[in-house]
Amino acid sequence: MGLMDKLFGWMKSKKKTACILCIGLDNSGKTTIINHLKSPESSHQDVVPTVGFNVEKFMMSNLVFTVFDMSGQGRYRNLWEHYYKETNGIIFVVDSADKLRMAVAKDELDQLLKHPSVAAKRIPILFFANKMDVRDALSAVKCTKLLGLESLKEKPWHICASNATTGEGLNEGVGWLSEQLQTLRP
Amino acid sequence: MVAIYITLLQVFILSSIYIKMTSEDQDEKEKHSNWLNAHYDPVAGFYTFSTCITFADLNGDGDHKLVIADLGTGLYNMTIKVLKGTSIIQENTLLDLPTGVTSVYMDLAEPRTPGVVVASGSGLFVYKSMRPYYKYNLPLLPVLPEEAVLWDQANNENLDPLTLAEALDGLKKSHPTSSFTARTSHFLQIENDADARQFVDDHKHKPLKRETVITCVTTIKKSMAEDDAISCIVVGTEHKQVYIIDSEAFTPLQDYEIASVPVIVNVSGLFDVDFRMFAACRDGCVYVLKKDSLQSRVCIELDSSIVGMERIHKHLIFALADKTFSCYTTRGKQIWNLQLPADVLCTAVMDHRAKGFKAVLVGLDNSEVRVYREKNLVDIIKLNDRPQALCFGRYGREDSTLVAVLASGALQVMILKRTAEYADHSSHKGPPMSQKMKLNIPKKTQLFVDQTVRERENGTKMFQNFQHDLQLMRLSVAQTYLKGLQSSMTPLSDDPSMPLKLSATVRGIGPVFQMLLTIENTAAISLNDPKLATGLIVLFKYSDTIYSIKPLVLELPALAPEISYKFAVRIHCIASDRPAQDTITALIVKRGTKKPLVTANISMPVSEGVIVV
Ligand SMILES: Nc1nc2c(ncn2[C@@H]2O[C@H](COP(=O)(O)OP(=O)(O)OP(=O)(O)O)[C@@H](O)[C@H]2O)c(=O)[nH]1
Ligand SMILES: [Mg+2]
């Protein structure tokens, strides 16, 4: 009986699901990242700006991810907070080539962290400093500084430079995220 | 009446709460600005004005660029720069000082990319994809025939430079300076004879031209109002003209003459449909130009030079050199007028489409940018230095970006927060909101209506009746008073030789009372005459079946003026079988006279019955 339980438990944990929210300013590459994570092989198709949000489901490192790919356009950003309560982890994508809007990204991040449903939970946040391939793109360290992540102590976080069109850096980030999800909810 | 007091009190309380709230609001505002500091480059080194900055989607990819026509040092190094995000991505040299920059959609080619038009000297320099594309010169102005003849003669060596200069100088007396060519003006500035000769030689084979100088440039949509619809270019010149120029063929479509030099032109409407142009001129007047008449008409006359003119819907808003900030209708009626705390340096319109409002940004000499919605100050942005030029619009992918070029040459970019709230009334000084609250006044009843009708119909009669009754009442009052005086039935004596005042209070609950009489000689004190009231006695008139009084007669001492004397009288209610009440009359009499001086009626309180144990 003990053996069977263990076995079942192990099998169940293999099928564990995680609800992830993917947010960030418009044009930062959220949809491109999710598309790449879902099917890395498919040659990158043209993405159009997301309207509202998309829900994607895929398996990654023993976890079933349900990702809410939110639109980053100003008029849709107020949708984000409706999903904070259910989420187990957050992917925050910044366009590291858009220096001008780093301040806007920081403002949105601050509002996210201030939100009661997020402040109350110890959920992992994964940052992608996306578009690292663009000339003059800011490094992950620079992004850390500009987003003020040094002072983010109460949540586990990780930042990766990434290129969503080639998939560079994505696996490292998602690996960290699934590790966090598994340790936080054994 | 009471109700009114209560409402007044409420208003007062509400307004004090309101005042408290606004002051807290202001503290709040200091802490959380509505703006994000997106970028600050203190060594950008720009020298430009609001008219020389614009945003444009130059590549048609939704990433808007910032186009700045830089005046360089003001003499050389004039350039047109294109910025993407925080860096300059392109730079083109300009030959002359720019007076304005605007972006125009000139064709329907896909992807829709606008051209950039730089007004400089008498020409419009058009760039497409930031490459020089076309140069358009405004039509030449006629040269004075006398001037042309003189130069002709000089060129054919019939006239030596000295006589030419004299002749031109003479001509200048009979014509305004602006009617001469630039060549004449330059020539007349030369003092040296050899230089003058050289000048004539140099210009021998060049045609004599009289060019104008562009003072301002803007655009007007041709036949559709979309953001990327084809536009025409509107140009104001130093020679008091306003041209509308087709941006596809580069031909003047319409030109207007106005009474002064236009410095700002604001356009509303579509060229093909109907439009109106407001030209703010150097003489402090605003002229209206319309589609179907070439006549200009003064619509507003202002008291000072116009620093900025912005149009918000149907209102024109002016920032003047004398720190006034005012709003007019397009018909020239002033709607409001404010005083700004510092000199105005530049203005811009803040068109917040997502939230659907327009505000005016005013850059002040104290390094502030004030945001006015209508006449309400809704925000103050503190910049790092005095703003030289302001531009609000979509930059990069951010819809509400404010770009400020500072006097130090620095570039400051601010982004309006998504959560920023510009309520209409915030930090609005004026009557508190509670004053606008409707009171719950009950509906008019039929009775009220009937009464009103009756009053309206019989107004005269009612008034006469009222007056009649009032007169009667006054008469009877006067009669009673006279009677009282004649019989000294009042507690006051007006006898000039013996002015007295008598008052009485009754103490106790019965059957024994004490009556306290207060008697005062009301004569004014004077030094030579003591005015003593002497020989007075107090008598009581009462029903002796009810009361007994002790003493019956009160001998008063001599009464000195202005001292109140108090005398106690004991009254016993002897009607013990029933609760009795009656009036006792006290009289002050002078010995030897029959008439009392003063009379006081004292109504006694109900006496308690004697408790028989
Ligand atoms: N060079 C480069 N371009 C990228 C990268 N990632 C995304 N892009 C491009 O950026 C553009 C926007 O990508 P999207 O994935 O649509 O961005 P988004 O965050 O989903 O935008 P919204 O849905 O509007 O919020 C697309 O043209 C992508 O091809 C990257 O790493 N490098
Ligand atoms: Mg998307």
Coordinates of N, CA, C and O in Angstrom, one line a residue, chain A residues 25-27 74-75 77-78 80 98-101 103-104 107-108 111 136, chain B residues 36-39 85-87 394-398 401 413 415 417-419:
Chain A
L25 N 5.1 45.2 -21.0 CA 4.6 46.2 -21.9 C 4.3 45.6 -23.3 O 4.9 44.5 -23.7
D26 N 3.6 46.3 -24.1 CA 3.3 45.9 -25.5 C 4.6 45.9 -26.3 O 5.5 46.6 -26.0
N27 N 4.7 45.0 -27.2 CA 5.8 44.8 -28.1 C 7.1 44.3 -27.4 O 8.2 44.4 -27.9
G74 N -1.6 49.6 -23.4 CA -2.1 50.5 -22.2 C -3.5 50.2 -21.9 O -3.9 50.0 -20.7
R75 N -4.3 50.1 -22.9 CA -5.8 50.0 -22.6 C -6.2 48.6 -22.1 O -7.3 48.4 -21.6
R77 N -4.0 46.9 -20.0 CA -3.2 46.5 -18.8 C -4.0 46.4 -17.5 O -3.6 45.7 -16.6
N78 N -5.2 47.0 -17.5 CA -6.0 46.8 -16.3 C -6.6 45.4 -16.2 O -7.2 45.1 -15.2
W80 N -4.7 42.8 -16.3 CA -3.7 41.9 -15.6 C -4.2 41.5 -14.2 O -4.1 40.4 -13.8
D98 N 14.2 49.0 -25.4 CA 13.3 50.2 -25.3 C 13.7 50.9 -24.0 O 13.0 50.8 -23.0
K99 N 14.7 51.7 -24.1 CA 15.2 52.3 -22.8 C 14.2 53.3 -22.3 O 14.0 53.5 -21.1
L100 N 13.6 54.0 -23.3 CA 12.6 55.1 -22.9 C 11.5 54.6 -22.0 O 11.1 55.2 -21.1
R101 N 11.1 53.3 -22.3 CA 9.9 52.8 -21.5 C 10.3 52.0 -20.4 O 9.4 51.3 -19.8
A103 N 11.1 53.1 -17.6 CA 10.4 53.7 -16.5 C 8.9 53.2 -16.4 O 8.4 53.1 -15.3
V104 N 8.3 53.0 -17.6 CA 6.9 52.6 -17.6 C 6.9 51.1 -17.1 O 6.0 50.8 -16.3
D107 N 7.1 51.1 -13.5 CA 5.9 51.6 -12.9 C 4.9 50.5 -12.8 O 4.2 50.3 -11.8
E108 N 4.8 49.7 -13.9 CA 3.8 48.6 -14.0 C 4.2 47.5 -13.0 O 3.4 46.9 -12.3
Q111 N 3.4 48.5 -9.5 CA 1.9 48.4 -9.2 C 1.6 46.9 -9.0 O 0.7 46.6 -8.2
D136 N 22.5 47.9 -29.1 CA 22.3 48.9 -28.0 C 21.3 48.4 -26.9 O 20.8 49.2 -26.1
Chain B
L36 N 6.2 59.9 -15.2 CA 7.4 59.1 -15.0 C 8.6 59.8 -15.7 O 8.4 60.3 -16.8
N37 N 9.7 59.9 -15.0 CA 10.9 60.4 -15.7 C 11.5 59.4 -16.5 O 12.1 58.5 -16.1
A38 N 11.2 59.5 -17.8 CA 11.7 58.4 -18.7 C 13.1 58.6 -19.2 O 13.9 57.6 -19.3
H39 N 13.5 59.8 -19.3 CA 14.9 60.1 -19.9 C 15.3 61.5 -19.6 O 14.5 62.4 -19.7
G85 N 13.8 56.7 -29.4 CA 14.0 56.4 -28.0 C 14.9 57.4 -27.4 O 14.6 58.6 -27.4
T86 N 16.1 57.0 -26.9 CA 17.0 57.9 -26.3 C 18.2 58.3 -27.1 O 19.0 59.1 -26.7
S87 N 18.2 57.9 -28.4 CA 19.4 58.2 -29.2 C 19.1 58.8 -30.5 O 18.0 58.6 -31.1
R394 N 2.7 61.0 -29.1 CA 3.1 59.6 -29.1 C 4.6 59.6 -29.5 O 5.0 60.0 -30.6
Y395 N 5.4 59.1 -28.6 CA 6.8 58.9 -28.9 C 7.1 57.5 -28.6 O 6.8 56.9 -27.6
G396 N 7.8 56.9 -29.6 CA 8.1 55.5 -29.5 C 6.8 54.8 -29.5 O 6.0 54.9 -30.5
R397 N 6.5 54.0 -28.5 CA 5.2 53.3 -28.5 C 4.3 53.9 -27.4 O 3.3 53.3 -27.0
E398 N 4.7 55.0 -26.8 CA 4.0 55.5 -25.6 C 3.1 56.7 -26.1 O 3.7 57.7 -26.6
T401 N 3.5 61.1 -24.1 CA 4.8 61.4 -23.7 C 5.0 63.0 -23.9 O 4.5 63.6 -24.8
V413 N 12.4 63.8 -21.1 CA 11.3 63.0 -21.6 C 10.5 62.5 -20.4 O 11.0 61.8 -19.5
I415 N 6.8 60.6 -19.1 CA 5.6 59.8 -19.6 C 4.5 59.8 -18.6 O 4.8 59.6 -17.4
K417 N 1.7 58.6 -16.4 CA 1.4 57.3 -15.9 C 0.0 56.9 -16.3 O -0.9 57.7 -16.5
R418 N -0.1 55.6 -16.5 CA -1.4 55.0 -16.9 C -2.5 55.3 -15.9 O -3.6 55.5 -16.2
T419 N -2.1 55.4 -14.6 CA -3.0 55.5 -13.6 C -3.3 57.0 -13.3 O -4.1 57.3 -12.4

